[in-house]
C-alpha positions as a Markdown table, in Angstrom:
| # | Residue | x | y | z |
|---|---|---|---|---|
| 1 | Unk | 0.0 | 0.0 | 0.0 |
| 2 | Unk | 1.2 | 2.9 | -0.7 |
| 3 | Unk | 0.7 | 6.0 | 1.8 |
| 4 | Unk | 1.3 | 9.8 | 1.4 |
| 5 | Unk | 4.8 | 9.8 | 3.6 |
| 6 | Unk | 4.9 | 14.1 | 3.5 |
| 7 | Unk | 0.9 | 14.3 | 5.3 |
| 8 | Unk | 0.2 | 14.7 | 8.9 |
| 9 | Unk | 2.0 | 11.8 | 10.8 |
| 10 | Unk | -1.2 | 9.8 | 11.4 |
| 11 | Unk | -4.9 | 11.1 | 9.6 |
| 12 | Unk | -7.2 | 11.7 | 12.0 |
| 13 | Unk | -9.7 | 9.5 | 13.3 |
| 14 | Unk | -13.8 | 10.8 | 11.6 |
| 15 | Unk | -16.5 | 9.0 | 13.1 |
| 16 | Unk | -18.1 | 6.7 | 9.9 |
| 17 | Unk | -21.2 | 8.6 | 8.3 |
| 18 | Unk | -22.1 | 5.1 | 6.6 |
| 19 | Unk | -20.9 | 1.9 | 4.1 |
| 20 | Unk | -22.5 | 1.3 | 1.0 |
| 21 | Unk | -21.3 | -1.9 | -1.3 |
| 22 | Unk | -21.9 | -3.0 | -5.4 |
| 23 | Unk | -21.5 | -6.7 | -6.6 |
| 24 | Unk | -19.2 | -5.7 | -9.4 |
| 25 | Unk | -18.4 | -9.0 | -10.4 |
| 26 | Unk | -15.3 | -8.1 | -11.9 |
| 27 | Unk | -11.8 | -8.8 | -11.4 |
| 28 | Unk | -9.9 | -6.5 | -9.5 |
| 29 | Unk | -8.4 | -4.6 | -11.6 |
| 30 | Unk | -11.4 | -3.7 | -14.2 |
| 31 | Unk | -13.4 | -2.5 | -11.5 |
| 32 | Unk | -10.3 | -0.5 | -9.9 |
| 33 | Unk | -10.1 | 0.9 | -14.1 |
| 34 | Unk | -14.0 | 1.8 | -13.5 |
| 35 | Unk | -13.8 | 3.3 | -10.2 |
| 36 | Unk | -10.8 | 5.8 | -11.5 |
| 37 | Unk | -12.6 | 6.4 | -14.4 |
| 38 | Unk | -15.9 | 7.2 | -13.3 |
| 39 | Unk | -14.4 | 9.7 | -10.4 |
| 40 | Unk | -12.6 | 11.6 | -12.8 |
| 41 | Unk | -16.0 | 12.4 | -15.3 |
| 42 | Unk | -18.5 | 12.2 | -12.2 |
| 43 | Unk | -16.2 | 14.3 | -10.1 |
| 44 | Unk | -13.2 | 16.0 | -11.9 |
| 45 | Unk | -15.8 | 18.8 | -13.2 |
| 46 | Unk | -17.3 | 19.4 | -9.7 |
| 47 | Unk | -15.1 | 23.1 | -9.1 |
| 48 | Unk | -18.0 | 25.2 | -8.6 |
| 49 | Unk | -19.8 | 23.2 | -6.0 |
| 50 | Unk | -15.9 | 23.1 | -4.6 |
| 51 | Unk | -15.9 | 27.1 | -4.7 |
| 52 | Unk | -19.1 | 27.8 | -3.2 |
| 53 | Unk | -18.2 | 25.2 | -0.2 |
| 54 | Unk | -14.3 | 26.3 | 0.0 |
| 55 | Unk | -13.1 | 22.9 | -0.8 |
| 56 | Unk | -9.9 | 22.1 | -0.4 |
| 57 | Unk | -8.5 | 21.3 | -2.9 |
| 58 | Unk | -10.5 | 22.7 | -5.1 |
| 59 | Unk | -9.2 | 21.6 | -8.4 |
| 60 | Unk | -8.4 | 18.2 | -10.2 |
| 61 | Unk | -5.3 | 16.4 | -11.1 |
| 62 | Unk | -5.4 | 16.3 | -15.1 |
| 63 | Unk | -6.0 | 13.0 | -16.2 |
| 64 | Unk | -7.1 | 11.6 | -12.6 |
| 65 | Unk | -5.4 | 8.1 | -12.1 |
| 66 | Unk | -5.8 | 7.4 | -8.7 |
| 67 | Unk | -2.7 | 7.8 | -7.6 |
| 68 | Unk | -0.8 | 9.1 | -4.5 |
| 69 | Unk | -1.5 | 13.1 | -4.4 |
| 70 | Unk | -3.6 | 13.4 | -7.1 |
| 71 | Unk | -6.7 | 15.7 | -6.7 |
| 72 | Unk | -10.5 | 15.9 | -7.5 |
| 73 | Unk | -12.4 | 18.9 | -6.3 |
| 74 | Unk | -13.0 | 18.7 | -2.9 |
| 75 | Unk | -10.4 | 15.1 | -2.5 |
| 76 | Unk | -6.9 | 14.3 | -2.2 |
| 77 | Unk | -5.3 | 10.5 | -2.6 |
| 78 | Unk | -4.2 | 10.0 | 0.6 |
| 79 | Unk | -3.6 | 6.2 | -0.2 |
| 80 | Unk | -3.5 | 3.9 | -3.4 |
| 81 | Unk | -3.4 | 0.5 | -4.0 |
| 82 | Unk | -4.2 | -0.3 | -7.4 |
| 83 | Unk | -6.7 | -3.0 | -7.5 |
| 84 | Unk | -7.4 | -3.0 | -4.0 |
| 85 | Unk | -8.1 | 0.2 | -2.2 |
| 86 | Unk | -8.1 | 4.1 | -2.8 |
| 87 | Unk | -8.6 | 6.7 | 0.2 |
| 88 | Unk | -9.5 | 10.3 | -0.5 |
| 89 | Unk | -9.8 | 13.1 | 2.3 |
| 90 | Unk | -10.7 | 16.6 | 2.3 |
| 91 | Unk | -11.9 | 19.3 | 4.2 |
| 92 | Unk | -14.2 | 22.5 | 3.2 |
| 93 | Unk | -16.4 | 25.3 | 5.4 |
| 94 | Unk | -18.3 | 22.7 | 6.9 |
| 95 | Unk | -16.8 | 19.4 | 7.4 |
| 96 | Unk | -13.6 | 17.5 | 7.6 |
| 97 | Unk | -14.1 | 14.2 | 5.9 |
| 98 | Unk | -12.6 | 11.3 | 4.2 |
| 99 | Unk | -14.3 | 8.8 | 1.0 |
| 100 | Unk | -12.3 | 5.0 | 1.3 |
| 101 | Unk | -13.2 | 2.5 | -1.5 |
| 102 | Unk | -12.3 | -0.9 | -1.1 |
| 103 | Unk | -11.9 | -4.0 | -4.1 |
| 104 | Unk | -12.6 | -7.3 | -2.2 |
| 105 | Unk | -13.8 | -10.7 | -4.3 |
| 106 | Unk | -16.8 | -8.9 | -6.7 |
| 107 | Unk | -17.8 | -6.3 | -4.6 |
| 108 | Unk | -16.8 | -3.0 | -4.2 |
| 109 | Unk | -17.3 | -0.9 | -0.9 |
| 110 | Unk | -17.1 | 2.8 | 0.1 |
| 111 | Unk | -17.1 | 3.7 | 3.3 |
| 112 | Unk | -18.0 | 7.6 | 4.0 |
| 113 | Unk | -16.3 | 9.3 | 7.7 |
| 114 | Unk | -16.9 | 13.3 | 8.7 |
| 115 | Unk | -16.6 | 15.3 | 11.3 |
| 116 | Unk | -18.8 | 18.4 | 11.2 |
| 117 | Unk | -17.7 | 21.0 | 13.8 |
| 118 | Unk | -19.7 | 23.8 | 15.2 |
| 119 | Unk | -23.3 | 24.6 | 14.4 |
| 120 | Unk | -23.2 | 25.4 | 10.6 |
| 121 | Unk | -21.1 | 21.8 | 10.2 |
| 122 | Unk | -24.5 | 20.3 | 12.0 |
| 123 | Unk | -27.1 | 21.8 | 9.4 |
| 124 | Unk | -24.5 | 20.7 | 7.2 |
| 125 | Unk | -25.1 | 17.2 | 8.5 |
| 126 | Unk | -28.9 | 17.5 | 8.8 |
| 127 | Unk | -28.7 | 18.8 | 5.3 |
| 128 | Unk | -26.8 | 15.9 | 3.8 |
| 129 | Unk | -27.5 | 13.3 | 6.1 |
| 130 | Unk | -31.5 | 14.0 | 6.9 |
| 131 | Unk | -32.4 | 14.1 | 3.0 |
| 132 | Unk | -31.4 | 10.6 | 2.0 |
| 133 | Unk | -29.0 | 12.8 | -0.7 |
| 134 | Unk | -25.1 | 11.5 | 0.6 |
| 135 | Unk | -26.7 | 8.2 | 0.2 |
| 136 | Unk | -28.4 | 8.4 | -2.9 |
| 137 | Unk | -25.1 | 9.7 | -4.4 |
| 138 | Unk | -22.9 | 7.0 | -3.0 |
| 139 | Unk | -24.9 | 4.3 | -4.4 |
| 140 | Unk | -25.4 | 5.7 | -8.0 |
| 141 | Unk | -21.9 | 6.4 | -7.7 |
| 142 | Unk | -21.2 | 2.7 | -6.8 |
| 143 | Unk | -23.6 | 1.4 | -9.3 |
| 144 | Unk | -22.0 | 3.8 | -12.0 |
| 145 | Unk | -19.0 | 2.1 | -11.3 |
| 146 | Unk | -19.8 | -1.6 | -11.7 |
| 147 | Unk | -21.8 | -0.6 | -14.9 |
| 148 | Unk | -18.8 | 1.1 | -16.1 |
| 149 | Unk | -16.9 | -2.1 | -15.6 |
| 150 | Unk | -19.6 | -4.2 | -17.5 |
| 151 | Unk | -20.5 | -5.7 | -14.5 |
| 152 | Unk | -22.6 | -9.6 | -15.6 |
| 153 | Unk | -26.0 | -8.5 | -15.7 |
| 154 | Unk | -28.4 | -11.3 | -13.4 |
């Protein structure tokens, strides 16, 4: 695994917002293709959402491969294996927070952490949280993914 040796000594511990997994039924390595590929369309172009919330960072690594200290709005690699896992973190106005996908077998998992500090960072979490809407993106985003990898169709 490789690991961002010039960050923070240790990344801080977020408390986990939630888990969300796809049957991708894939090997490893299409699906880790997919995932790459389908954050840098679905999420490479998301700069003015990362304005308006002072993301940071705010702009994306061209041509997005997943790898140690490349960027999307909002997300930083913080870890990369190839084929097997990929963390992002990042931090804006509102939250602190940190995106982890994980390859095991045929499914694919991402697990979602944030802290939210002081009272705008709650209606923050109400907001995102309370309408169903950080799910509903995670799972499209998962099922994006394991279409994009021509996951077998039942």
């Amino acid at each position: 695994m490789i690991r961002d040796a010039l960050a923070a000594p240790e990344p801080e511990t977020l408390p986990l917002l939630d888990e969300h997994r796809e049957q991708v039924g894939v090997p490893a390595d299409v699906a880790w293709t997919a995932l790459v590929g389908v954050l840098r369309r679905r999420m490479g172009g998301a700069r003015s959402l990362a304005r308006v919330l002072g993301c940071d960072p705010m702009e994306a690594t061209a041509g997005f491969s997943g790898r140690l200290g490349e960027t999307l709005p909002g997300f930083r690699v913080v870890e990369s294996e190839p084929g097997r896992r990929l963390a992002l973190r990042g931090r804006h106005r509102f939250a602190r927070y940190a995106l982890t996908f994980l390859i095991e077998g045929d499914q694919l998992s991402a697990r979602s952490e944030a802290a939210f500090p002081g009272i705008h960072g709650r209606l923050y979490r109400a907001l995102l949280m309370g309408t169903g809407g950080h799910q509903i993106v995670t799972r499209g985003l998962l099922r994006q993914v394991a279409r994009a990898a021509g996951r077998p169709r039942a």
